[in-house]
mmCIF file of C-alpha atoms in Angstrom:
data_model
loop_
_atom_site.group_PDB
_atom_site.id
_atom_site.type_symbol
_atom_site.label_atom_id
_atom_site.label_comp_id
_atom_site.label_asym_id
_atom_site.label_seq_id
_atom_site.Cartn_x
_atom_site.Cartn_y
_atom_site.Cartn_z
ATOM 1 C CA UNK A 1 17.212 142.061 119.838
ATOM 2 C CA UNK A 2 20.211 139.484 119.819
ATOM 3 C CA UNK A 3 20.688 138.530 116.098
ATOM 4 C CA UNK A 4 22.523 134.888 117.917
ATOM 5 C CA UNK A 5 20.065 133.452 120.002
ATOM 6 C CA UNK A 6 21.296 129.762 119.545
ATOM 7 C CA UNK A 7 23.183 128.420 122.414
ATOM 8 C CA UNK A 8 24.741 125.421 120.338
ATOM 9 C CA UNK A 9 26.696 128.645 118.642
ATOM 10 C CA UNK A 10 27.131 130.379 121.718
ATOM 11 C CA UNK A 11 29.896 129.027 122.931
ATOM 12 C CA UNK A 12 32.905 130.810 122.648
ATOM 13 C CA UNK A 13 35.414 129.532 120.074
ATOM 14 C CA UNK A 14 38.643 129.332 122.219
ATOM 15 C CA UNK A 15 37.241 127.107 124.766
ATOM 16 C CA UNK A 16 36.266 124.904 121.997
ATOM 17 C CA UNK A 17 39.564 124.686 120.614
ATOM 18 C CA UNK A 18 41.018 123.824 123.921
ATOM 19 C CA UNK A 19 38.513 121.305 124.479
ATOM 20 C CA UNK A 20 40.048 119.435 120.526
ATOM 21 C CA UNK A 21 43.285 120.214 121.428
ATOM 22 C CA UNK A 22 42.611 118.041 125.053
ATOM 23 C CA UNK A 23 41.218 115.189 122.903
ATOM 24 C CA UNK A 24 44.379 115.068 120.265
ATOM 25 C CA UNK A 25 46.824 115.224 123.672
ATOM 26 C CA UNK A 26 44.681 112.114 125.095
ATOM 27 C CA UNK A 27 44.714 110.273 122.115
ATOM 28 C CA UNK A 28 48.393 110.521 120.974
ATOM 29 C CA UNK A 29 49.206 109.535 124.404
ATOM 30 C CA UNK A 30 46.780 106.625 124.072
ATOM 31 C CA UNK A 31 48.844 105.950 120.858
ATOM 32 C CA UNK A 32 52.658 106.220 122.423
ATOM 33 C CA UNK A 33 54.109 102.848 123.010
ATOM 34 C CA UNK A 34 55.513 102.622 126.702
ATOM 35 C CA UNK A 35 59.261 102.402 126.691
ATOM 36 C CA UNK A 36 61.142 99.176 126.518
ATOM 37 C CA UNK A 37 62.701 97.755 129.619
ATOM 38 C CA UNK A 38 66.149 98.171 129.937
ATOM 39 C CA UNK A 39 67.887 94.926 128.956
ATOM 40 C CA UNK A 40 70.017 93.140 131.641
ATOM 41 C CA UNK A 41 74.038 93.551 131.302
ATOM 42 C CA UNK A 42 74.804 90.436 130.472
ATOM 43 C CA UNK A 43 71.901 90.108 127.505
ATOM 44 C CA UNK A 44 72.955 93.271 126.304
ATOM 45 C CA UNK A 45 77.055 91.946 125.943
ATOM 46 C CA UNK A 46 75.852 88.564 124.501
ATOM 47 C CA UNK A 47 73.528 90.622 121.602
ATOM 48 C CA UNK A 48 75.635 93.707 120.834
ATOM 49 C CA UNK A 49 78.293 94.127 123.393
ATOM 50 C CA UNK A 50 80.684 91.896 122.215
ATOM 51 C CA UNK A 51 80.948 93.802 118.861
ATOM 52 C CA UNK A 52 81.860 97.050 120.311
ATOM 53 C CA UNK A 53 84.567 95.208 122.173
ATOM 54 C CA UNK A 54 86.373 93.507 119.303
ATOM 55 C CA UNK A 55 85.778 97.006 116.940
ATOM 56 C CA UNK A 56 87.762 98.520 120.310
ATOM 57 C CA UNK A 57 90.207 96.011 120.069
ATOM 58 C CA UNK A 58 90.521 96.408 116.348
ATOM 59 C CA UNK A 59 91.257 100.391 116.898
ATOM 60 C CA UNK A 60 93.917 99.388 119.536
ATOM 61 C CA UNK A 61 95.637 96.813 116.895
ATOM 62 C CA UNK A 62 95.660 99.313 114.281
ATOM 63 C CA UNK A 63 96.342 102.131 115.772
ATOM 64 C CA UNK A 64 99.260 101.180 117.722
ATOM 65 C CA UNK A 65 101.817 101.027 114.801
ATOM 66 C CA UNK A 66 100.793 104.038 114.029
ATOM 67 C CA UNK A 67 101.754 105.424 117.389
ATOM 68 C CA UNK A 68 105.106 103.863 117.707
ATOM 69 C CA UNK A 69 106.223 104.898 114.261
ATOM 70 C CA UNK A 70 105.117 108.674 115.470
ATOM 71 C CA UNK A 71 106.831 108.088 118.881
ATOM 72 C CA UNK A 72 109.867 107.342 117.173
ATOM 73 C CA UNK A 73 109.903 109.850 114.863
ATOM 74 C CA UNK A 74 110.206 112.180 117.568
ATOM 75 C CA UNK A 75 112.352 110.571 119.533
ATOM 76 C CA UNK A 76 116.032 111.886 119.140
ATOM 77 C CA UNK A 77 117.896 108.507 119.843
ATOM 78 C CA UNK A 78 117.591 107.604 116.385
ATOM 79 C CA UNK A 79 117.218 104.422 117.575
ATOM 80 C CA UNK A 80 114.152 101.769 117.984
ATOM 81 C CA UNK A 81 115.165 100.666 121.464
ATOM 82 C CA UNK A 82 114.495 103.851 122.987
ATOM 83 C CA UNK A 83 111.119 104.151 121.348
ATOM 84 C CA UNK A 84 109.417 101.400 123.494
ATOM 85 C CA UNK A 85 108.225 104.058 125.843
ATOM 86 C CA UNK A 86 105.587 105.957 124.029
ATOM 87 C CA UNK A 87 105.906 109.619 123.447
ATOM 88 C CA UNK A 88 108.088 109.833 126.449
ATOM 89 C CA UNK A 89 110.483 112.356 124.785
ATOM 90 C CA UNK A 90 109.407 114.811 122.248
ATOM 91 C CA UNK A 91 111.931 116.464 119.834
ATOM 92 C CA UNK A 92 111.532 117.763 116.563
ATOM 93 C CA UNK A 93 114.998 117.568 115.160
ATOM 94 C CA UNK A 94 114.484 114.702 113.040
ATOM 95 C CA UNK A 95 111.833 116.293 110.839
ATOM 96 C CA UNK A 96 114.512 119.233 110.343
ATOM 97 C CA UNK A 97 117.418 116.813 109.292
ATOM 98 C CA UNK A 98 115.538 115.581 106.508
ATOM 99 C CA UNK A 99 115.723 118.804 104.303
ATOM 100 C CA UNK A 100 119.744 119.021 105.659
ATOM 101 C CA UNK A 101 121.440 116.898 103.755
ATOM 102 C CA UNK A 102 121.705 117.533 100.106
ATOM 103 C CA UNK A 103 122.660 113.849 98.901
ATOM 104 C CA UNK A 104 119.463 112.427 99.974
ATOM 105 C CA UNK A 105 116.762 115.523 98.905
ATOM 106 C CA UNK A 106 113.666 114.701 100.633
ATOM 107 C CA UNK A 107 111.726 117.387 99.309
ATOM 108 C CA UNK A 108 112.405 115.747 95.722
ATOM 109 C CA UNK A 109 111.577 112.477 96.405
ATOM 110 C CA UNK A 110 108.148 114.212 97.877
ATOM 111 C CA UNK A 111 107.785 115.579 94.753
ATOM 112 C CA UNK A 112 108.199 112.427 92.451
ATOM 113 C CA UNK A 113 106.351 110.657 94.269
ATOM 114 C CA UNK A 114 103.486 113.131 94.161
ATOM 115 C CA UNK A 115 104.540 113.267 90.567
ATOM 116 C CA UNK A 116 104.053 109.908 89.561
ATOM 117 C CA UNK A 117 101.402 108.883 91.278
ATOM 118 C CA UNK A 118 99.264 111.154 90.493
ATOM 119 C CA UNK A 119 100.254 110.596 86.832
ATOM 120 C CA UNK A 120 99.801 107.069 87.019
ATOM 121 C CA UNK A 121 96.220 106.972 88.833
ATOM 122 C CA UNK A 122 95.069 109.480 86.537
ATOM 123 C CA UNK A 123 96.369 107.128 83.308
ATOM 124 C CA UNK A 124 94.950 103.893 84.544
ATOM 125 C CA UNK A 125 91.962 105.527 85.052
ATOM 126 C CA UNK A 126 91.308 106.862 81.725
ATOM 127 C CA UNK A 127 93.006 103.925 80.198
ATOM 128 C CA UNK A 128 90.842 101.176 82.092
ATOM 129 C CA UNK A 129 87.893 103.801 81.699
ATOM 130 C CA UNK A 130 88.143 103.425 77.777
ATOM 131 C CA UNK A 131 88.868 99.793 77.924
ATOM 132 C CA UNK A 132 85.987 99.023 80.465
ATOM 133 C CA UNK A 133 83.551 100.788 78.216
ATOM 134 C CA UNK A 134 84.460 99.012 75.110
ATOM 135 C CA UNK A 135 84.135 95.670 76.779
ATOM 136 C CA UNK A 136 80.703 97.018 78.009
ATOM 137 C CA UNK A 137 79.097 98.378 75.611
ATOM 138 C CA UNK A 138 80.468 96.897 72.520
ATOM 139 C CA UNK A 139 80.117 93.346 70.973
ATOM 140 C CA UNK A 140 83.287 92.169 68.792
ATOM 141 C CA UNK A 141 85.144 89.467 68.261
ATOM 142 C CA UNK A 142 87.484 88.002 70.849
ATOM 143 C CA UNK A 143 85.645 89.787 73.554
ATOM 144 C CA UNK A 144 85.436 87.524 76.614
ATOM 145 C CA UNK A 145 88.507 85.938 75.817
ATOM 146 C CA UNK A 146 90.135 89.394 76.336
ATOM 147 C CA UNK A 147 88.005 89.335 79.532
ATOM 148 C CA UNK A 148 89.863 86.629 80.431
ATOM 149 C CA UNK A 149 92.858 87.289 79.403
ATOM 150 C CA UNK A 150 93.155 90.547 81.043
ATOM 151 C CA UNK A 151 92.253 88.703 83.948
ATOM 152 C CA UNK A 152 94.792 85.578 83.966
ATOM 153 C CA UNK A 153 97.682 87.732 83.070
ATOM 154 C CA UNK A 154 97.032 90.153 86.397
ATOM 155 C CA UNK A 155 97.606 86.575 88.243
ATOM 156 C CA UNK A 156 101.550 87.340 88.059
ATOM 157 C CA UNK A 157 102.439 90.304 89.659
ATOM 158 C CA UNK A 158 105.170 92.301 88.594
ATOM 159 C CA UNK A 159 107.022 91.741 90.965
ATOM 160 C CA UNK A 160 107.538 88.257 89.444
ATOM 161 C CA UNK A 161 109.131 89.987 86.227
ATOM 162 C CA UNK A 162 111.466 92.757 87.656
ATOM 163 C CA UNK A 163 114.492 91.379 85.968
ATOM 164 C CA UNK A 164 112.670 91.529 82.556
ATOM 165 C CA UNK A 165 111.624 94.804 83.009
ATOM 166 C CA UNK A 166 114.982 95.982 83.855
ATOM 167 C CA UNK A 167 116.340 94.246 80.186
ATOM 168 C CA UNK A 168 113.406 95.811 78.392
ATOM 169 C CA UNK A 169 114.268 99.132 80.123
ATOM 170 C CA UNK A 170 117.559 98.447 79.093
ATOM 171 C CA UNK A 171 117.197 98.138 75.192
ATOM 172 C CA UNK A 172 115.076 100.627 74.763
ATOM 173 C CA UNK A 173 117.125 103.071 76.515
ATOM 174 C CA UNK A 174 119.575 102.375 73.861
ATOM 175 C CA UNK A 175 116.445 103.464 71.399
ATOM 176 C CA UNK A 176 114.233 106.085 73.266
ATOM 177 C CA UNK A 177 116.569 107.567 76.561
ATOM 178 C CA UNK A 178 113.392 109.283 77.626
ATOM 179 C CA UNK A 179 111.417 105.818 77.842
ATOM 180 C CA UNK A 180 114.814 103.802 79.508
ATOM 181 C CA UNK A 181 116.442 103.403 82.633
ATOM 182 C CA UNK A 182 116.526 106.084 85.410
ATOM 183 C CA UNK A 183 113.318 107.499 83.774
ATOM 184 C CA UNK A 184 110.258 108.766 85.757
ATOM 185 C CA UNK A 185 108.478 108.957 82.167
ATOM 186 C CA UNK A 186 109.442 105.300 81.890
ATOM 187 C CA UNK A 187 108.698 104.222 85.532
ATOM 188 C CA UNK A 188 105.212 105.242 84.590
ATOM 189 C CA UNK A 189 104.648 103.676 81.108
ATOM 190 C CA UNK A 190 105.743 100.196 83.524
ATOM 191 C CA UNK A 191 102.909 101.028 86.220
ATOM 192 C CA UNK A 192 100.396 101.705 83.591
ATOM 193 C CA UNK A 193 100.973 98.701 81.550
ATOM 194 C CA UNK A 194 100.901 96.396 85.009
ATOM 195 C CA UNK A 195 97.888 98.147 86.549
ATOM 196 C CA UNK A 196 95.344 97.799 83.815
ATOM 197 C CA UNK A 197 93.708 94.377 83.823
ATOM 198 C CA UNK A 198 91.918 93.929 87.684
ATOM 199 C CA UNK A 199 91.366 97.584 87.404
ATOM 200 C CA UNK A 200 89.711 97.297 83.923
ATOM 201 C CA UNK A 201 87.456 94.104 84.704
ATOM 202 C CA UNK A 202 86.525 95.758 88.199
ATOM 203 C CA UNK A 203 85.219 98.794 85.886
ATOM 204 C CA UNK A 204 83.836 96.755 83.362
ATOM 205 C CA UNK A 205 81.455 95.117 86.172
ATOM 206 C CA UNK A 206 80.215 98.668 87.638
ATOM 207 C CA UNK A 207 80.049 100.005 83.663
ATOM 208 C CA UNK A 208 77.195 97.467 83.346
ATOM 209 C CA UNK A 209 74.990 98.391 85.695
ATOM 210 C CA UNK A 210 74.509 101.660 83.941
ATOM 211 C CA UNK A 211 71.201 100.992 82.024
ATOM 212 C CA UNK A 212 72.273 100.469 78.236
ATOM 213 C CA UNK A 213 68.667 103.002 77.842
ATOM 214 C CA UNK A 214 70.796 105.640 78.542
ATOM 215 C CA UNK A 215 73.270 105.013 75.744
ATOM 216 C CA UNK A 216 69.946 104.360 73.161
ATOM 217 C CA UNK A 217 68.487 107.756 73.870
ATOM 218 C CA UNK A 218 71.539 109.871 73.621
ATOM 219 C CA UNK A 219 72.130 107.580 70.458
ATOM 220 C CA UNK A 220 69.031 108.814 69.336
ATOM 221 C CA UNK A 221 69.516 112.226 69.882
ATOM 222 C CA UNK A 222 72.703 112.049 67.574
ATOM 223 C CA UNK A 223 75.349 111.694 70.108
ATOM 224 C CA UNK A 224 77.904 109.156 69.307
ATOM 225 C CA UNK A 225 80.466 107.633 71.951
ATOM 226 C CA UNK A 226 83.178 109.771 72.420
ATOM 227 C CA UNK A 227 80.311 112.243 73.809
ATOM 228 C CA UNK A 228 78.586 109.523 75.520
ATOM 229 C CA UNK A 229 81.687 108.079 77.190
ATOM 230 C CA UNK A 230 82.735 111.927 78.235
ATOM 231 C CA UNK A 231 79.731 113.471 79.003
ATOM 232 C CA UNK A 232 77.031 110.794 80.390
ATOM 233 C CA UNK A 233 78.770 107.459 81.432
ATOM 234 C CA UNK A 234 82.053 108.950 83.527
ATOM 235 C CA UNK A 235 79.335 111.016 85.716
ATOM 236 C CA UNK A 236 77.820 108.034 86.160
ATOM 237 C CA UNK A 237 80.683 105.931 87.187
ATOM 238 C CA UNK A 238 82.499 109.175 89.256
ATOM 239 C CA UNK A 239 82.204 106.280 92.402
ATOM 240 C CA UNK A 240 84.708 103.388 90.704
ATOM 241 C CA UNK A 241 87.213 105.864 89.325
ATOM 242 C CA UNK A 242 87.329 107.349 92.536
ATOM 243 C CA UNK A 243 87.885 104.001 93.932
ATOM 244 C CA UNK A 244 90.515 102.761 91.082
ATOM 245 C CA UNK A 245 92.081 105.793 91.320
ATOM 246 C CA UNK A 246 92.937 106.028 95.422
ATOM 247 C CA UNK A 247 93.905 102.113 94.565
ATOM 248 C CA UNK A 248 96.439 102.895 91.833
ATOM 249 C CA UNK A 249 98.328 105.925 93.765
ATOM 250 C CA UNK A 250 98.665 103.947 96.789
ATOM 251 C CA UNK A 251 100.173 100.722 94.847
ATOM 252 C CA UNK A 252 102.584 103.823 92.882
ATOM 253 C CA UNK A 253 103.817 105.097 96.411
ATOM 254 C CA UNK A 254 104.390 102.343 97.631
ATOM 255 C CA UNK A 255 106.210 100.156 95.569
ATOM 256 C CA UNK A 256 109.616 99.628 96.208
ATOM 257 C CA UNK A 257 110.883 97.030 94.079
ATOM 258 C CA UNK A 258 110.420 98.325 90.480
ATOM 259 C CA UNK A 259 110.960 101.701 91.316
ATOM 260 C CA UNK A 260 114.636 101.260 92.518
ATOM 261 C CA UNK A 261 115.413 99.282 89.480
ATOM 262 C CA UNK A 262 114.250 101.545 86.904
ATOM 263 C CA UNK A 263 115.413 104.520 89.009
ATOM 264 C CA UNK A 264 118.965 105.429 90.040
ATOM 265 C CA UNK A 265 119.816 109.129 90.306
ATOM 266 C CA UNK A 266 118.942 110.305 93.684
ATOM 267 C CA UNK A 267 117.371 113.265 92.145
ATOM 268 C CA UNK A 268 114.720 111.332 90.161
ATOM 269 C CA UNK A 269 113.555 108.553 93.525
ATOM 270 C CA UNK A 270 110.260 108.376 95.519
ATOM 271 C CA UNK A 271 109.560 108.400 98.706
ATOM 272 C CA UNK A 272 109.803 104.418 98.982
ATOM 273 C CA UNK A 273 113.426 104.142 97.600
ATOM 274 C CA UNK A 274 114.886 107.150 99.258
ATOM 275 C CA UNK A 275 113.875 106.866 102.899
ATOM 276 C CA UNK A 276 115.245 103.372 102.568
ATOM 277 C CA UNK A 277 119.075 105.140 102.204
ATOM 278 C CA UNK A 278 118.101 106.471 105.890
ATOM 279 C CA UNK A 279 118.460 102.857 107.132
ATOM 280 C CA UNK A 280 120.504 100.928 104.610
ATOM 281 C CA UNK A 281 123.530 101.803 105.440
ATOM 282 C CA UNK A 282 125.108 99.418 108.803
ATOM 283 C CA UNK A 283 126.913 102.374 110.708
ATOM 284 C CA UNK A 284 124.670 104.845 109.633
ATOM 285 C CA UNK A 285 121.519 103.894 110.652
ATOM 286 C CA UNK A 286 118.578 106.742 111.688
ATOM 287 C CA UNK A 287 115.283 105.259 112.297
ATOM 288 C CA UNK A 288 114.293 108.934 114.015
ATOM 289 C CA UNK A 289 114.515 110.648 110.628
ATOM 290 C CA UNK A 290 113.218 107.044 108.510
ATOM 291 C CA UNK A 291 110.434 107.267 110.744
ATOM 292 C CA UNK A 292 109.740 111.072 110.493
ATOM 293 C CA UNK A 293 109.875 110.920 106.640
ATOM 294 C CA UNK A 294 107.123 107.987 106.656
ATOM 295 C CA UNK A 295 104.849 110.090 109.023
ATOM 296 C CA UNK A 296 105.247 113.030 106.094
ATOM 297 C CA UNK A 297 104.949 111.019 103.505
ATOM 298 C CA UNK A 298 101.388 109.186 104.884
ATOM 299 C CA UNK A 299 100.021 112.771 104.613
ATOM 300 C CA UNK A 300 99.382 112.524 100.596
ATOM 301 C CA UNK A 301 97.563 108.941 100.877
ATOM 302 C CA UNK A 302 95.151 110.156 103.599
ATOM 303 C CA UNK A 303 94.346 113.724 102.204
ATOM 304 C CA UNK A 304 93.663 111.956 98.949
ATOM 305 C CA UNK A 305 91.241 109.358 100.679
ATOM 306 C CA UNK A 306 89.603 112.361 102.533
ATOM 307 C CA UNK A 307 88.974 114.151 99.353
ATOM 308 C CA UNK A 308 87.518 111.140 98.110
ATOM 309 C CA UNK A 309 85.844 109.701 101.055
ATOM 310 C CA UNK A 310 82.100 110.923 99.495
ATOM 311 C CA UNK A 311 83.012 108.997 95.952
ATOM 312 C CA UNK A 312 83.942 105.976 97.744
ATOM 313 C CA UNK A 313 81.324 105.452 100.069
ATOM 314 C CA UNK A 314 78.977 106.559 97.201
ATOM 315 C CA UNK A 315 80.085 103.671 95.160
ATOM 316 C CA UNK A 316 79.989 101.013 97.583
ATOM 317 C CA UNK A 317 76.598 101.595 98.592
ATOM 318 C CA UNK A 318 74.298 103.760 96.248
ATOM 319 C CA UNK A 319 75.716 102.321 92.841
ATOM 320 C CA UNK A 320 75.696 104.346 89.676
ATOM 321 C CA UNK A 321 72.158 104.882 88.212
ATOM 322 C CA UNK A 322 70.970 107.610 89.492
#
């Protein structure tokens, strides 16, 4: 005697399962939305087209100094006039005569630059870092007028004061060599005292989106603010001193002006006053090897920005509480 005699349960389970699996098919293919219609050429320009041609254009404009100033360097005229034609000769020579000559060491100037700029970003950081999070998170006396004064005396470059800084250099070479003229210590006492006032009041604005909640509870639990600065807020804020930092090596390497007054002994140069002896001089002019030390020397700036490419974009777009 079958112990199943209903046929509601006689069905075999496999063809059931088909059956759902025929009903789920129909209905998310009731549910799919029929693709758009392809938009005409000229709607397609007028609505998004015409961006991808000016960032195109962009890429051209930016990239072609680039090119020329790499087409040159290989170019063994050592001269700009023969460089119009892009890449048409390629020699190596020049990046071989800049280690040749030992009155103008190339290698050293690679090495101060690296040096001091690295020295410098990592002072203004810490410096602006400390004055940032006073301004923050404390409340005294003369506060926003520092604000502001920080502020309004960032308005005159240095540049502006060059002659100054050369007297001040001056005397207190006569006090503290180590501190004067043809100093690298001294070169970056000068950066650091110019490069503290946007670079603290652009800090002090991302310091105070930090919730002060976070300060309270680690307050609570005893911590006081060395530890808190240290330990809680620079994790925090990793995004701006990423960003202050890549700012203030690129404004060290590049700066000409103050750098060749406060330094003089070829030894002790950077990159920015020595590869200008490749092209100062009237009958002894080689923009081949000026041009192959500027396509070495742009290697430091863009490894650094690659290293801190993640920081960056972090900061400009997720903020700091996290």
């Amino acid at each position: 005697m079958a112990l199943n005699s209903n046929p509601l349960t006689s069905q075999p389970a496999p063809a059931l399962g088909e059956a759902l699996a025929d009903d789920q098919r129909g209905a998310a293919a009731a549910q799919k939305p029929a693709p758009a219609p392809r938009r005409p050429f000229g709607r397609w320009f007028r609505e998004t087209g015409w961006r991808h041609l000016i960032g195109i254009v962009m890429l051209l404009f930016c990239a072609f100094p680039l090119a020329y100033v790499l087409s040159a360097s290989l170019n063994p005229g050592g001269t700009l006039l023969t460089a119009n034609s892009l890449f048409s000769t390629f020699d190596l020579g020049a990046y071989f005569r800049l280690f040749e000559n030992p009155s103008q060491p190339y290698g050293a100037w690679f090495v101060n630059t690296l040096v001091i700029g690295l020295a410098t970003a990592f002072g203004t950081v810490l410096l602006g870092a400390l004055a940032a999070y006073a301004f923050s998170r404390m409340r005294f006396t003369g506060r926003r007028f520092g604000l502001l004064t920080l502020l309004l005396v960032q308005m005159f470059p240095q540049l502006l004061a060059f002659v100054a800084i050369f007297l001040l250099m001056s005397a207190i070479a006569d006090i503290f060599p180590a501190l004067g003229l043809n100093s690298q210590l001294g070169l970056i006492m000068v950066y650091l005292g110019g490069a503290l006032g946007v670079n603290t009041y652009l800090m002090y604005g991302f310091f105070n989106t930090v919730p002060a909640s976070i300060d309270e509870a680690a307050k609570i639990d005893g911590a006081g603010h060395a530890r808190i600065f240290f330990t809680i807020i620079l994790r925090l804020v990793a995004p701006i001193l990423a960003v202050v930092g890549l700012l203030s090596f690129l404004a060290t390497t590049n700066d000409f002006v103050i750098a060749s007054v406060v330094l003089s002994d070829p030894d002790k140069q950077t990159l920015a006053v020595g590869l200008y002896q490749f092209v100062s001089q009237e009958t002894a002019r080689n923009w081949s090897v000026f041009a192959a030390g500027a396509v070495l020397a742009a290697i430091i700036p863009v490894a650094l920005f690659l290293a801190l490419q993640r920081f960056i974009v972090g900061g400009l777009t997720a903020g700091s509480v996290k």
